């Protein structure tokens, strides 16, 4: 137990130590996104995910939520501090769920940005980390505009799919 505690402290104090809670949140976000329930259940699941990652959040941790919500960053920020939050939205992917599987032809990208009180150097640290991976991203000067734009597109396409009894791919077909 003592070794585990020392190792956690050591990981959190390193520049790449922020990757661990980021990945925990990303995995939880994917799970929540894959199996959405009623809105109250979603917030209960988010609270449980935050409880799970709480012991991994250290002094230098930066949190990047990939939930594509318009309020998830504020909920997470209330728990761990808004100064830790990077705002993000995922765009350009064509992922579709089939049962428990996921298919895609376009990986998409993350759009990242900061709001006060998050320091710009936290964004720079995350982009430096992402530069060493195959995760595509762009830095947005107005991240809230990008988040709300995605929301409006999703609301529009979801309604269209419902009215025409089709899927996203069906909505993209000519005619």
PDB file of C-alpha atoms in Angstrom:
ATOM      1  CA  UNK A   1       0.000   0.000   0.000  1.00  0.00           C
ATOM      2  CA  UNK A   2       2.828   2.414   0.855  1.00  0.00           C
ATOM      3  CA  UNK A   3       4.576   1.672  -2.470  1.00  0.00           C
ATOM      4  CA  UNK A   4       1.337   2.380  -4.342  1.00  0.00           C
ATOM      5  CA  UNK A   5       0.897   5.725  -2.545  1.00  0.00           C
ATOM      6  CA  UNK A   6       4.526   6.722  -3.273  1.00  0.00           C
ATOM      7  CA  UNK A   7       4.130   5.707  -6.915  1.00  0.00           C
ATOM      8  CA  UNK A   8       0.900   7.740  -7.265  1.00  0.00           C
ATOM      9  CA  UNK A   9       2.609  10.802  -5.787  1.00  0.00           C
ATOM     10  CA  UNK A  10       5.583  10.316  -8.089  1.00  0.00           C
ATOM     11  CA  UNK A  11       3.380   9.967 -11.200  1.00  0.00           C
ATOM     12  CA  UNK A  12       1.264  13.010 -10.362  1.00  0.00           C
ATOM     13  CA  UNK A  13       4.336  15.192  -9.847  1.00  0.00           C
ATOM     14  CA  UNK A  14       5.712  14.476 -13.322  1.00  0.00           C
ATOM     15  CA  UNK A  15       4.630  16.580 -16.330  1.00  0.00           C
ATOM     16  CA  UNK A  16       3.079  13.519 -17.985  1.00  0.00           C
ATOM     17  CA  UNK A  17       1.315  12.609 -14.743  1.00  0.00           C
ATOM     18  CA  UNK A  18      -1.722  14.549 -15.944  1.00  0.00           C
ATOM     19  CA  UNK A  19      -2.227  11.870 -18.601  1.00  0.00           C
ATOM     20  CA  UNK A  20      -3.483   9.334 -16.059  1.00  0.00           C
ATOM     21  CA  UNK A  21      -6.594  11.198 -14.845  1.00  0.00           C
ATOM     22  CA  UNK A  22      -7.143  12.449 -18.383  1.00  0.00           C
ATOM     23  CA  UNK A  23      -7.286   8.864 -19.634  1.00  0.00           C
ATOM     24  CA  UNK A  24      -9.515   7.787 -16.749  1.00  0.00           C
ATOM     25  CA  UNK A  25     -11.956  10.545 -17.625  1.00  0.00           C
ATOM     26  CA  UNK A  26     -11.709   9.767 -21.350  1.00  0.00           C
ATOM     27  CA  UNK A  27     -12.519   6.095 -20.739  1.00  0.00           C
ATOM     28  CA  UNK A  28     -15.410   7.018 -18.469  1.00  0.00           C
ATOM     29  CA  UNK A  29     -16.639   9.490 -21.064  1.00  0.00           C
ATOM     30  CA  UNK A  30     -16.575   6.871 -23.801  1.00  0.00           C
ATOM     31  CA  UNK A  31     -18.468   4.435 -21.586  1.00  0.00           C
ATOM     32  CA  UNK A  32     -21.043   7.077 -20.679  1.00  0.00           C
ATOM     33  CA  UNK A  33     -21.404   8.140 -24.294  1.00  0.00           C
ATOM     34  CA  UNK A  34     -21.783   4.547 -25.476  1.00  0.00           C
ATOM     35  CA  UNK A  35     -24.512   3.683 -23.014  1.00  0.00           C
ATOM     36  CA  UNK A  36     -26.487   6.842 -22.266  1.00  0.00           C
ATOM     37  CA  UNK A  37     -29.403   6.646 -19.891  1.00  0.00           C
ATOM     38  CA  UNK A  38     -31.846   9.245 -18.682  1.00  0.00           C
ATOM     39  CA  UNK A  39     -30.274  12.622 -17.945  1.00  0.00           C
ATOM     40  CA  UNK A  40     -30.357  12.107 -14.173  1.00  0.00           C
ATOM     41  CA  UNK A  41     -28.609   8.766 -14.608  1.00  0.00           C
ATOM     42  CA  UNK A  42     -25.942  10.413 -16.754  1.00  0.00           C
ATOM     43  CA  UNK A  43     -25.159  12.955 -14.036  1.00  0.00           C
ATOM     44  CA  UNK A  44     -25.093  10.156 -11.452  1.00  0.00           C
ATOM     45  CA  UNK A  45     -22.629   8.260 -13.658  1.00  0.00           C
ATOM     46  CA  UNK A  46     -20.524  11.393 -14.113  1.00  0.00           C
ATOM     47  CA  UNK A  47     -20.396  11.853 -10.339  1.00  0.00           C
ATOM     48  CA  UNK A  48     -19.300   8.220  -9.960  1.00  0.00           C
ATOM     49  CA  UNK A  49     -16.619   8.704 -12.646  1.00  0.00           C
ATOM     50  CA  UNK A  50     -15.344  11.780 -10.788  1.00  0.00           C
ATOM     51  CA  UNK A  51     -15.230   9.783  -7.553  1.00  0.00           C
ATOM     52  CA  UNK A  52     -13.166   7.139  -9.363  1.00  0.00           C
ATOM     53  CA  UNK A  53     -10.602   9.607 -10.650  1.00  0.00           C
ATOM     54  CA  UNK A  54     -10.423  11.758  -7.489  1.00  0.00           C
ATOM     55  CA  UNK A  55      -7.409   9.952  -6.037  1.00  0.00           C
ATOM     56  CA  UNK A  56      -5.477  10.507  -9.294  1.00  0.00           C
ATOM     57  CA  UNK A  57      -5.946  14.273  -9.379  1.00  0.00           C
ATOM     58  CA  UNK A  58      -2.840  16.015  -8.111  1.00  0.00           C
ATOM     59  CA  UNK A  59      -1.583  19.556  -7.837  1.00  0.00           C
ATOM     60  CA  UNK A  60      -0.454  19.728 -11.489  1.00  0.00           C
ATOM     61  CA  UNK A  61      -3.307  17.771 -13.045  1.00  0.00           C
ATOM     62  CA  UNK A  62      -5.055  19.189 -16.099  1.00  0.00           C
ATOM     63  CA  UNK A  63      -8.461  17.710 -16.912  1.00  0.00           C
ATOM     64  CA  UNK A  64      -9.704  17.414 -20.474  1.00  0.00           C
ATOM     65  CA  UNK A  65     -13.267  16.151 -20.768  1.00  0.00           C
ATOM     66  CA  UNK A  66     -14.233  14.578 -24.080  1.00  0.00           C
ATOM     67  CA  UNK A  67     -17.900  14.196 -23.202  1.00  0.00           C
ATOM     68  CA  UNK A  68     -18.993  16.767 -25.809  1.00  0.00           C
ATOM     69  CA  UNK A  69     -21.379  18.308 -23.355  1.00  0.00           C
ATOM     70  CA  UNK A  70     -22.206  21.922 -22.770  1.00  0.00           C
ATOM     71  CA  UNK A  71     -22.038  21.583 -18.996  1.00  0.00           C
ATOM     72  CA  UNK A  72     -19.645  18.709 -18.236  1.00  0.00           C
ATOM     73  CA  UNK A  73     -16.625  20.991 -17.810  1.00  0.00           C
ATOM     74  CA  UNK A  74     -18.469  23.091 -15.245  1.00  0.00           C
ATOM     75  CA  UNK A  75     -19.590  19.996 -13.327  1.00  0.00           C
ATOM     76  CA  UNK A  76     -16.056  18.603 -13.318  1.00  0.00           C
ATOM     77  CA  UNK A  77     -14.620  22.048 -12.508  1.00  0.00           C
ATOM     78  CA  UNK A  78     -16.916  22.424  -9.500  1.00  0.00           C
ATOM     79  CA  UNK A  79     -15.438  19.220  -8.149  1.00  0.00           C
ATOM     80  CA  UNK A  80     -11.743  19.714  -8.963  1.00  0.00           C
ATOM     81  CA  UNK A  81     -11.418  23.441  -9.729  1.00  0.00           C
ATOM     82  CA  UNK A  82     -12.033  25.300 -12.982  1.00  0.00           C
ATOM     83  CA  UNK A  83      -8.345  26.216 -13.135  1.00  0.00           C
ATOM     84  CA  UNK A  84      -7.676  22.538 -14.004  1.00  0.00           C
ATOM     85  CA  UNK A  85     -10.163  22.392 -16.879  1.00  0.00           C
ATOM     86  CA  UNK A  86      -9.516  22.565 -20.572  1.00  0.00           C
ATOM     87  CA  UNK A  87     -12.661  22.900 -22.635  1.00  0.00           C
ATOM     88  CA  UNK A  88     -12.946  20.521 -25.575  1.00  0.00           C
ATOM     89  CA  UNK A  89     -15.283  19.200 -28.206  1.00  0.00           C
ATOM     90  CA  UNK A  90     -14.705  16.300 -30.600  1.00  0.00           C
ATOM     91  CA  UNK A  91     -15.480  16.947 -34.273  1.00  0.00           C
ATOM     92  CA  UNK A  92     -15.302  15.202 -37.618  1.00  0.00           C
ATOM     93  CA  UNK A  93     -15.653  11.590 -36.586  1.00  0.00           C
ATOM     94  CA  UNK A  94     -18.189   9.254 -38.104  1.00  0.00           C
ATOM     95  CA  UNK A  95     -18.302   6.686 -35.322  1.00  0.00           C
ATOM     96  CA  UNK A  96     -21.424   4.544 -35.176  1.00  0.00           C
ATOM     97  CA  UNK A  97     -22.422   1.996 -32.556  1.00  0.00           C
ATOM     98  CA  UNK A  98     -23.560  -1.439 -33.650  1.00  0.00           C
ATOM     99  CA  UNK A  99     -24.509  -3.415 -30.559  1.00  0.00           C
ATOM    100  CA  UNK A 100     -21.400  -3.328 -28.403  1.00  0.00           C
ATOM    101  CA  UNK A 101     -19.131  -2.522 -31.359  1.00  0.00           C
ATOM    102  CA  UNK A 102     -17.950   0.769 -32.760  1.00  0.00           C
ATOM    103  CA  UNK A 103     -17.097   1.441 -36.392  1.00  0.00           C
ATOM    104  CA  UNK A 104     -15.533   4.532 -37.912  1.00  0.00           C
ATOM    105  CA  UNK A 105     -13.708   5.632 -41.048  1.00  0.00           C
ATOM    106  CA  UNK A 106     -12.714   9.108 -39.778  1.00  0.00           C
ATOM    107  CA  UNK A 107     -11.017   9.518 -36.419  1.00  0.00           C
ATOM    108  CA  UNK A 108     -11.904  13.201 -36.185  1.00  0.00           C
ATOM    109  CA  UNK A 109     -10.135  15.687 -33.965  1.00  0.00           C
ATOM    110  CA  UNK A 110     -10.381  17.437 -30.634  1.00  0.00           C
ATOM    111  CA  UNK A 111     -10.975  21.181 -30.544  1.00  0.00           C
ATOM    112  CA  UNK A 112      -9.329  22.578 -27.408  1.00  0.00           C
ATOM    113  CA  UNK A 113      -9.462  25.906 -25.654  1.00  0.00           C
ATOM    114  CA  UNK A 114      -9.190  27.650 -22.326  1.00  0.00           C
ATOM    115  CA  UNK A 115     -11.405  29.959 -20.348  1.00  0.00           C
ATOM    116  CA  UNK A 116     -10.376  31.996 -17.346  1.00  0.00           C
ATOM    117  CA  UNK A 117      -9.103  31.002 -14.809  1.00  0.00           C
ATOM    118  CA  UNK A 118      -7.290  28.186 -16.683  1.00  0.00           C
ATOM    119  CA  UNK A 119      -3.755  29.312 -17.526  1.00  0.00           C
ATOM    120  CA  UNK A 120      -2.699  29.062 -21.172  1.00  0.00           C
ATOM    121  CA  UNK A 121       0.383  27.034 -20.184  1.00  0.00           C
ATOM    122  CA  UNK A 122      -1.899  24.150 -19.223  1.00  0.00           C
ATOM    123  CA  UNK A 123      -3.257  24.094 -22.762  1.00  0.00           C
ATOM    124  CA  UNK A 124       0.308  24.207 -24.073  1.00  0.00           C
ATOM    125  CA  UNK A 125       1.267  21.224 -21.893  1.00  0.00           C
ATOM    126  CA  UNK A 126      -1.630  19.160 -23.224  1.00  0.00           C
ATOM    127  CA  UNK A 127      -0.944  20.072 -26.859  1.00  0.00           C
ATOM    128  CA  UNK A 128       2.700  19.106 -26.329  1.00  0.00           C
ATOM    129  CA  UNK A 129       1.505  15.731 -25.058  1.00  0.00           C
ATOM    130  CA  UNK A 130      -0.940  15.293 -27.962  1.00  0.00           C
ATOM    131  CA  UNK A 131       1.831  16.150 -30.432  1.00  0.00           C
ATOM    132  CA  UNK A 132       3.506  12.911 -29.347  1.00  0.00           C
ATOM    133  CA  UNK A 133       0.394  10.872 -30.163  1.00  0.00           C
ATOM    134  CA  UNK A 134      -1.822  10.270 -33.181  1.00  0.00           C
ATOM    135  CA  UNK A 135      -4.678  12.296 -31.659  1.00  0.00           C
ATOM    136  CA  UNK A 136      -5.662  15.130 -33.985  1.00  0.00           C
ATOM    137  CA  UNK A 137      -6.479  18.493 -32.451  1.00  0.00           C
ATOM    138  CA  UNK A 138      -6.847  22.195 -33.081  1.00  0.00           C
ATOM    139  CA  UNK A 139      -6.606  25.054 -30.609  1.00  0.00           C
ATOM    140  CA  UNK A 140      -9.681  27.276 -30.691  1.00  0.00           C
ATOM    141  CA  UNK A 141      -9.540  30.935 -29.748  1.00  0.00           C
ATOM    142  CA  UNK A 142     -13.283  30.833 -28.957  1.00  0.00           C
ATOM    143  CA  UNK A 143     -13.899  27.352 -27.603  1.00  0.00           C
ATOM    144  CA  UNK A 144     -17.399  28.155 -26.327  1.00  0.00           C
ATOM    145  CA  UNK A 145     -18.457  29.123 -29.854  1.00  0.00           C
ATOM    146  CA  UNK A 146     -17.134  25.782 -31.135  1.00  0.00           C
ATOM    147  CA  UNK A 147     -18.895  23.819 -28.367  1.00  0.00           C
ATOM    148  CA  UNK A 148     -22.241  25.535 -28.968  1.00  0.00           C
ATOM    149  CA  UNK A 149     -21.857  25.135 -32.744  1.00  0.00           C
ATOM    150  CA  UNK A 150     -21.440  21.389 -32.280  1.00  0.00           C
ATOM    151  CA  UNK A 151     -24.492  21.373 -30.021  1.00  0.00           C
ATOM    152  CA  UNK A 152     -26.596  23.159 -32.655  1.00  0.00           C
ATOM    153  CA  UNK A 153     -25.453  20.768 -35.386  1.00  0.00           C
ATOM    154  CA  UNK A 154     -26.221  17.742 -33.218  1.00  0.00           C
ATOM    155  CA  UNK A 155     -29.661  19.073 -32.329  1.00  0.00           C
ATOM    156  CA  UNK A 156     -30.404  19.732 -35.994  1.00  0.00           C
ATOM    157  CA  UNK A 157     -29.140  16.392 -37.315  1.00  0.00           C
ATOM    158  CA  UNK A 158     -30.729  14.389 -34.503  1.00  0.00           C
ATOM    159  CA  UNK A 159     -34.121  15.955 -35.203  1.00  0.00           C
ATOM    160  CA  UNK A 160     -33.747  15.366 -38.950  1.00  0.00           C
ATOM    161  CA  UNK A 161     -32.831  11.726 -38.398  1.00  0.00           C
ATOM    162  CA  UNK A 162     -35.846  11.273 -36.138  1.00  0.00           C
ATOM    163  CA  UNK A 163     -38.290  12.880 -38.590  1.00  0.00           C
ATOM    164  CA  UNK A 164     -36.976  10.890 -41.562  1.00  0.00           C
ATOM    165  CA  UNK A 165     -36.420   7.695 -39.526  1.00  0.00           C
ATOM    166  CA  UNK A 166     -32.800   7.447 -40.628  1.00  0.00           C
ATOM    167  CA  UNK A 167     -29.269   7.383 -39.250  1.00  0.00           C
ATOM    168  CA  UNK A 168     -26.433   9.904 -39.542  1.00  0.00           C
ATOM    169  CA  UNK A 169     -25.140   8.092 -42.618  1.00  0.00           C
ATOM    170  CA  UNK A 170     -28.650   8.120 -44.099  1.00  0.00           C
ATOM    171  CA  UNK A 171     -28.829  11.872 -43.577  1.00  0.00           C
ATOM    172  CA  UNK A 172     -25.619  12.269 -45.578  1.00  0.00           C
ATOM    173  CA  UNK A 173     -26.908  10.404 -48.646  1.00  0.00           C
ATOM    174  CA  UNK A 174     -28.003  12.530 -51.630  1.00  0.00           C
ATOM    175  CA  UNK A 175     -31.729  13.017 -52.150  1.00  0.00           C
TER     176      UNK A 175
END
